[in-house]
CSV table of C-alpha atoms in Angstrom, one decimal:
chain,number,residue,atom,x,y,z
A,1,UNK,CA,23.5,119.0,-52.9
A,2,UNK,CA,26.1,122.0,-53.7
A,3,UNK,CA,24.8,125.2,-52.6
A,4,UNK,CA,24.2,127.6,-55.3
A,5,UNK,CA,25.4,131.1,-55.3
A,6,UNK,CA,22.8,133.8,-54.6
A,7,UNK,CA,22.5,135.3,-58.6
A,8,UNK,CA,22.4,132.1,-59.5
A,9,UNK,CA,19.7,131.3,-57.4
A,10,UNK,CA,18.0,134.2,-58.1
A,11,UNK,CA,17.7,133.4,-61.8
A,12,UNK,CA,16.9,129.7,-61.1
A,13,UNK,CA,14.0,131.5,-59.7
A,14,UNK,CA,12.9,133.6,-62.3
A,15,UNK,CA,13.5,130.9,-65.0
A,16,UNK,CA,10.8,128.9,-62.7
A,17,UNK,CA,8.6,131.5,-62.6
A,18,UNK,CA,9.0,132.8,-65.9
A,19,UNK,CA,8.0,128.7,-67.4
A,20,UNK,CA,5.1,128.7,-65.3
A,21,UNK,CA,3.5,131.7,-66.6
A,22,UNK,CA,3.7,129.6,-70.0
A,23,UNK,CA,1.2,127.2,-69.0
A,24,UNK,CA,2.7,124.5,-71.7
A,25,UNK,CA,5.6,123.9,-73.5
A,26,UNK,CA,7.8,122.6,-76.0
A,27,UNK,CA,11.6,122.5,-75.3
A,28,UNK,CA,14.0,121.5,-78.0
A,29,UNK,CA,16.3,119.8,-75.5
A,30,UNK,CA,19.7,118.7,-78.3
A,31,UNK,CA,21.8,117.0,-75.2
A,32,UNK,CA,23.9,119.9,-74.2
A,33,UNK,CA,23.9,121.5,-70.5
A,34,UNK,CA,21.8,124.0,-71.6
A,35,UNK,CA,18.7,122.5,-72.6
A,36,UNK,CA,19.0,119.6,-70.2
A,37,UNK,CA,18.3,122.7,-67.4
A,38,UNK,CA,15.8,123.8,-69.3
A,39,UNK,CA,13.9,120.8,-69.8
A,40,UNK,CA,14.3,119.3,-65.9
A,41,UNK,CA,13.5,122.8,-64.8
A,42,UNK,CA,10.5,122.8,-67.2
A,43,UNK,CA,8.9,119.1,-65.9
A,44,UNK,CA,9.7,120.5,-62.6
A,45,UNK,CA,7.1,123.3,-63.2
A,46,UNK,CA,4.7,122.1,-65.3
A,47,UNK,CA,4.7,118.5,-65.0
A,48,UNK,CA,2.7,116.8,-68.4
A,49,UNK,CA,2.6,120.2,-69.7
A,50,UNK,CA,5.7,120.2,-70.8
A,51,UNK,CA,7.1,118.0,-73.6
A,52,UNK,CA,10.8,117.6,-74.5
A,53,UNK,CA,11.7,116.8,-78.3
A,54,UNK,CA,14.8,116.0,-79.5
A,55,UNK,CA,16.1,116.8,-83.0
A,56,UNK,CA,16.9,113.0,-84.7
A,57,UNK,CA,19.4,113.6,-88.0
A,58,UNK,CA,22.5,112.6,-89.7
A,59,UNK,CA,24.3,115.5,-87.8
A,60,UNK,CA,23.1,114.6,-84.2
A,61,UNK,CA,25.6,112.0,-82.8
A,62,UNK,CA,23.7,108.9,-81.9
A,63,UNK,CA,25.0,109.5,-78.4
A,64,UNK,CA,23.6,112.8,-77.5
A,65,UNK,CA,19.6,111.2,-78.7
A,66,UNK,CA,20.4,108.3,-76.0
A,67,UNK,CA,21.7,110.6,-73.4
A,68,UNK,CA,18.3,112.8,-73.3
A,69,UNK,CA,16.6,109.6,-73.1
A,70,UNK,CA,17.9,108.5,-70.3
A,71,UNK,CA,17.7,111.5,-68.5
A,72,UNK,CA,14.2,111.9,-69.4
A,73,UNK,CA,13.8,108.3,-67.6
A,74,UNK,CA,15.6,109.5,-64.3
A,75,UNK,CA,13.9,112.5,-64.1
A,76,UNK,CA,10.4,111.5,-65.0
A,77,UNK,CA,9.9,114.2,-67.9
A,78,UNK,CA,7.8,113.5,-70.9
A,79,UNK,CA,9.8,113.0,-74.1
A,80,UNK,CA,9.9,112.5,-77.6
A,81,UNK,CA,12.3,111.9,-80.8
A,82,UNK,CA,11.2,114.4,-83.9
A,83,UNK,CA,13.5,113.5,-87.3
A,84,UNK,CA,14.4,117.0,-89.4
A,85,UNK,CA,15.6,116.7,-93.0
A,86,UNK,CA,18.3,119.8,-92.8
A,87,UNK,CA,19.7,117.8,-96.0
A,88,UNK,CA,16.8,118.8,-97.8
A,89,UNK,CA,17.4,122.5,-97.6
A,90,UNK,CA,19.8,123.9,-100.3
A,91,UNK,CA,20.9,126.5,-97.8
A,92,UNK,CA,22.0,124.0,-95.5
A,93,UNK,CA,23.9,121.7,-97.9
A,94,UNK,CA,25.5,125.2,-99.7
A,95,UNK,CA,27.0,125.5,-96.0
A,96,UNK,CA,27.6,129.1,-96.4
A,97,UNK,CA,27.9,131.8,-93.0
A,98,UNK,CA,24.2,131.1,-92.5
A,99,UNK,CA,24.0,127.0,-92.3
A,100,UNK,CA,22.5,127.6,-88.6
A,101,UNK,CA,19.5,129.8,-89.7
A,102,UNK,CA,18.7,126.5,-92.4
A,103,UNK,CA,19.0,123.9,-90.0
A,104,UNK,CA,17.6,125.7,-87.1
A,105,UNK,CA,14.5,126.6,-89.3
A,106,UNK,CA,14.5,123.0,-90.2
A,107,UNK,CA,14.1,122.6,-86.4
A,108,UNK,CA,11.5,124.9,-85.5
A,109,UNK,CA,9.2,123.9,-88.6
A,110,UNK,CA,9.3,120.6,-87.2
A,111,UNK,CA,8.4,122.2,-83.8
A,112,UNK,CA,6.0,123.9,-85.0
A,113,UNK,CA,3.2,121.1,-86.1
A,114,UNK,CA,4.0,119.4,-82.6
A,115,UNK,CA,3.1,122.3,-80.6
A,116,UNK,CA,0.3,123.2,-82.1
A,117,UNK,CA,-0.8,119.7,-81.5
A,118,UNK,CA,-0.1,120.0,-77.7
A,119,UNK,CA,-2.1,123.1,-77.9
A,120,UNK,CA,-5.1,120.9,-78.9
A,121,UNK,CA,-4.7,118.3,-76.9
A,122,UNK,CA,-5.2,120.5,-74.2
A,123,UNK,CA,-8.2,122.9,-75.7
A,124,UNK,CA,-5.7,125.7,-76.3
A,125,UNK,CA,-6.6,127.8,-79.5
A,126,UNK,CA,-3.5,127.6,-81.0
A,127,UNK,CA,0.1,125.9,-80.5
A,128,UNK,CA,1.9,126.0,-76.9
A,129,UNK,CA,5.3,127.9,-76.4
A,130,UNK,CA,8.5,126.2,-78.2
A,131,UNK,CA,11.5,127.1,-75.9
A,132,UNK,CA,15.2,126.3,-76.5
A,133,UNK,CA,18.4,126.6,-73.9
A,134,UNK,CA,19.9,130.2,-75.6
A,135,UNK,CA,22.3,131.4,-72.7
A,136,UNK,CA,23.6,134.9,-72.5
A,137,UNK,CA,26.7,133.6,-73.5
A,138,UNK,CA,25.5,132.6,-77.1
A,139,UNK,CA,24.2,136.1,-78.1
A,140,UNK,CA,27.7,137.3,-78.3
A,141,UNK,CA,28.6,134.8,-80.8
A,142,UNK,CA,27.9,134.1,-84.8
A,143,UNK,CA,24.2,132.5,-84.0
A,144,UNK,CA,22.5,132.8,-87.4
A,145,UNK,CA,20.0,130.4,-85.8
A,146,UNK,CA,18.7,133.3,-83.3
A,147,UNK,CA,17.3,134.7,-86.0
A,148,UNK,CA,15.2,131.5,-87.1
A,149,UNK,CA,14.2,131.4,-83.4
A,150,UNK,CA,13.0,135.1,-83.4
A,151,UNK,CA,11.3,134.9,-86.8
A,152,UNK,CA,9.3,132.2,-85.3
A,153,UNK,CA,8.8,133.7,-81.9
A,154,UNK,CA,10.6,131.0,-79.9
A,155,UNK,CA,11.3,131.9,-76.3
A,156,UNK,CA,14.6,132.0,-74.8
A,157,UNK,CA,13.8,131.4,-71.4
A,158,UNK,CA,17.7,130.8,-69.5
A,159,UNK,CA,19.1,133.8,-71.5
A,160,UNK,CA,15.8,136.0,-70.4
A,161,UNK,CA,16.4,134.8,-67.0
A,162,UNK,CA,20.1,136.0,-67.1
A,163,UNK,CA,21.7,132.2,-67.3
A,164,UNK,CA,25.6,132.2,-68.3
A,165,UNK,CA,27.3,129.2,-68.5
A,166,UNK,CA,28.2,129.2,-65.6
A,167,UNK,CA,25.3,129.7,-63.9
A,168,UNK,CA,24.0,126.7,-66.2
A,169,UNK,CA,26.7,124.3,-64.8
A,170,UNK,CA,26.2,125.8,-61.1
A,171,UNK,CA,21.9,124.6,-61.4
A,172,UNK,CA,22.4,121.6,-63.1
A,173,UNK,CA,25.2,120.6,-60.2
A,174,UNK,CA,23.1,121.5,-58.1
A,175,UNK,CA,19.9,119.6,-59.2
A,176,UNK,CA,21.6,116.6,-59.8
A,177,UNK,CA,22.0,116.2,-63.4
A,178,UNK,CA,24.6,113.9,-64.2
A,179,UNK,CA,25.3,116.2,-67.3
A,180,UNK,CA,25.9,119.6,-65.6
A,181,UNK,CA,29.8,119.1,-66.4
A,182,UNK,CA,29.6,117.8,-69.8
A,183,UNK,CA,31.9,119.6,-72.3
A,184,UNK,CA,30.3,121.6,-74.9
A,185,UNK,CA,29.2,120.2,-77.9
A,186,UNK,CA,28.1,121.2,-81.3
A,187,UNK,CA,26.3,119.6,-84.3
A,188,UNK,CA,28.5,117.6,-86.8
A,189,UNK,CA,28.0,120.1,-89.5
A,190,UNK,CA,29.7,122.5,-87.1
A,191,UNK,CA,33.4,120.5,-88.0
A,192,UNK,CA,32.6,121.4,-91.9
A,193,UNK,CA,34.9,124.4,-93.2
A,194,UNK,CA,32.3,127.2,-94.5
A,195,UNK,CA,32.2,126.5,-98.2
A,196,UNK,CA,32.3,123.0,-98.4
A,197,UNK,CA,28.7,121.6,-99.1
A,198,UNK,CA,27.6,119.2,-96.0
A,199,UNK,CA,26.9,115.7,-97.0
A,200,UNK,CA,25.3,112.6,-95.3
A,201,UNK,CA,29.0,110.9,-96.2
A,202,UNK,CA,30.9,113.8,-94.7
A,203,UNK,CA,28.6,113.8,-91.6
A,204,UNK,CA,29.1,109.9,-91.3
A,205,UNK,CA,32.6,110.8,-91.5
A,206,UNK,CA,33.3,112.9,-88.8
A,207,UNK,CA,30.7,111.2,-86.8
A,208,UNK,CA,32.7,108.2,-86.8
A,209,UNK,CA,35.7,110.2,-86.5
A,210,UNK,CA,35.1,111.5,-83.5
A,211,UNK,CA,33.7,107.8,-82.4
A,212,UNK,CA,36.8,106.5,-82.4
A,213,UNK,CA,39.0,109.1,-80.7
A,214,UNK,CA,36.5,109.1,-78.0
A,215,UNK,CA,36.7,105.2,-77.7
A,216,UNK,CA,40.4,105.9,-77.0
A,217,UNK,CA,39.7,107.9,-73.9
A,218,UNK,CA,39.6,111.4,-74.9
A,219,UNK,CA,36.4,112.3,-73.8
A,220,UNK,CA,36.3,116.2,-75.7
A,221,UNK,CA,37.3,116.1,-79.2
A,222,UNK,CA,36.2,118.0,-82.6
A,223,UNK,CA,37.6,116.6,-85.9
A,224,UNK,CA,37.3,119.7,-88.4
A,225,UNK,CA,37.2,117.8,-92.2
A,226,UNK,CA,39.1,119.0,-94.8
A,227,UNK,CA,38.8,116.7,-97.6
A,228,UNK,CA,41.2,113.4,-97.1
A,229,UNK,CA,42.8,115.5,-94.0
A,230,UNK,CA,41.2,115.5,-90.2
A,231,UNK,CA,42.1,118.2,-88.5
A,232,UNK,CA,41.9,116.9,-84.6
A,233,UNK,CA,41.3,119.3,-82.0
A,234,UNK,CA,41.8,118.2,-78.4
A,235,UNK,CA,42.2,120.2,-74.8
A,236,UNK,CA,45.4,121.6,-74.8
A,237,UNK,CA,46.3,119.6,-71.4
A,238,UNK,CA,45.7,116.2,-73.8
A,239,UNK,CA,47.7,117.3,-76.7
A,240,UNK,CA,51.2,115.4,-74.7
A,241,UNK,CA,48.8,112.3,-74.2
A,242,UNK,CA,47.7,112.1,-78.2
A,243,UNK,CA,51.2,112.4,-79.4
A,244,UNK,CA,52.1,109.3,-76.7
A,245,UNK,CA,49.6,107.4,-78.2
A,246,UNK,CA,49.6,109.3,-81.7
A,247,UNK,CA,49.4,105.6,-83.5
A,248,UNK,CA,46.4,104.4,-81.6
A,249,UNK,CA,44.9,108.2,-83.0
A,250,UNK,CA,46.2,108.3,-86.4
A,251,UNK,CA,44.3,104.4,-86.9
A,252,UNK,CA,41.0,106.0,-85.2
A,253,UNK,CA,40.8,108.6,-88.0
A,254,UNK,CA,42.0,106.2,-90.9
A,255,UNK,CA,39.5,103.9,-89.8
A,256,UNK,CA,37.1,106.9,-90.4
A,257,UNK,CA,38.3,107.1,-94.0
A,258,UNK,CA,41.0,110.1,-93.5
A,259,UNK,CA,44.2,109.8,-95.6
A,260,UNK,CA,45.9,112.3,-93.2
A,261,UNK,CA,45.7,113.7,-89.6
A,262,UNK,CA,46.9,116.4,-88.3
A,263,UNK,CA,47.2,117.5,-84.8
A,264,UNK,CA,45.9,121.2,-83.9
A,265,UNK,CA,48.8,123.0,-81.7
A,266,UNK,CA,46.0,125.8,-80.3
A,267,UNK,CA,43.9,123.4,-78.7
A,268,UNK,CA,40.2,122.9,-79.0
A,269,UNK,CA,38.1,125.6,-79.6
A,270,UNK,CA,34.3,125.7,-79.8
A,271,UNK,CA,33.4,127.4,-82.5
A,272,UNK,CA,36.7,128.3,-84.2
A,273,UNK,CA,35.5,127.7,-87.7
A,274,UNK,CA,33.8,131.1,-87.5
A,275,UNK,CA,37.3,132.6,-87.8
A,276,UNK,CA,37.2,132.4,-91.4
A,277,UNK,CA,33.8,134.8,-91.2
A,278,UNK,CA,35.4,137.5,-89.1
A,279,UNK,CA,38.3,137.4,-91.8
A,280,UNK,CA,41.0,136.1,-88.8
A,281,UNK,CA,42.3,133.5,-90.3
């Protein structure tokens, strides 16, 4: 097992402690790094008194539902599907600057009920602790969903603990989580320019998108939709290997219903729709 750093270790401890003074808890575990830790780390504490859920919807790749239940099997932890209807809430279909506070108050409304109903299961007075995997890292970023999370007094427990990413990567290395160097990953909706209304077709779209390019080898892809044109976004060390094989891409993203594809010469980066918000581009 890798050894860990000693400020690493140090905030692996205080994220232990820190869960067990919750008693119970909820974790809204999406796939990513992040609240993978949080959820192992939270079974490893508390055992049956914590209860992973994972978000079910048309933006949630298939994959990333799959992948927590399988690590939920290898690691023992209790685990549940919840489905959210973020396609229900104008906000989130208007996909203005704010689509994350609509869909992550989709989330946490769905939360909600199910920790209140851990609460009674266990003669608590009212709902147990809903905790997600916010890193230091994200709190310097456009997060309208932090603000959903505070509204609704969701705890934060790797950011209050200090956790960057890399610390996150460095415990889940080191705990034997076959995800702790998975690249990062957002939801679907995340590909859609700001403006453009989300749609179950336009999610299906990208979805499958990004399906195929996958299937082809590239393991971390976004495909940002503009219309009839995919916008593909690939490592900047893979952009050579995508024009070799730019037939084999160009099908992937036809087959997805795209009229055009275009390559992105600045690589992938997470997040880089947000531009348009700060006015950079």
């Amino acid at each position: 097992m890798p050894s860990l750093p000693v400020d690493t270790r140090d905030k692996l401890s205080r994220l232990r402690t820190d869960l067990a003074a919750l008693g119970r808890v909820v974790v809204a575990c999406s796939g990513g790094v992040d609240s993978c830790l949080l959820a192992v780390v939270a079974h490893q504490q508390l055992g049956p008194s914590a209860l992973v859920v994972t978000a079910v919807s048309p933006a949630v790749p298939a994959e990333e539902v799959a992948q927590v239940e399988a690590l939920a099997a290898e690691f023992g932890f209790r685990w549940r599907a919840a489905r959210t209807a973020e396609l229900a809430r104008p906000g989130y279909v208007a996909n203005a600057g704010d689509r994350c506070y609509h869909c992550r108050s989709e989330l946490f409304d769905v939360l909600g009920p199910i920790a209140a109903a851990e609460g009674a299961a266990a003669g608590r007075p009212g709902p147990v602790a809903v905790a997600v995997g916010t890193i230091l890292d994200d709190l310097s970023d456009h997060r309208p969903g932090q603000r959903a999370a505070a509204e609704r007094g969701v705890r934060t427990p790797l950011a209050d603990a200090g956790f960057t990413k890399a610390d996150v990567r460095a415990a889940a290395r080191a705990l034997g989580l076959p995800v702790w160097d998975k690249p990062a990953a957002a939801c679907l909706a995340s590909r859609i320019p700001y403006g453009t209304p989300v749609t179950l077709g336009t999610l299906d779209r990208v979805g499958r998108a990004e399906a195929a390019v996958r299937a082809l080898g590239f393991g971390d892809v976004r495909v940002r939709h503009y219309g009839d044109l995919a916008r593909l976004e690939v490592p900047l060390a893979d952009l050579p290997l995508v024009l070799e094989r730019r037939a084999e891409v160009v099908a992937a993203l036809s087959g997805a219903g795209y009229l055009y594809a275009t390559l992105d010469l600045e690589g992938l980066r997470s997040g880089n729709l947000n531009a348009a918000l700060r006015g950079d581009r």
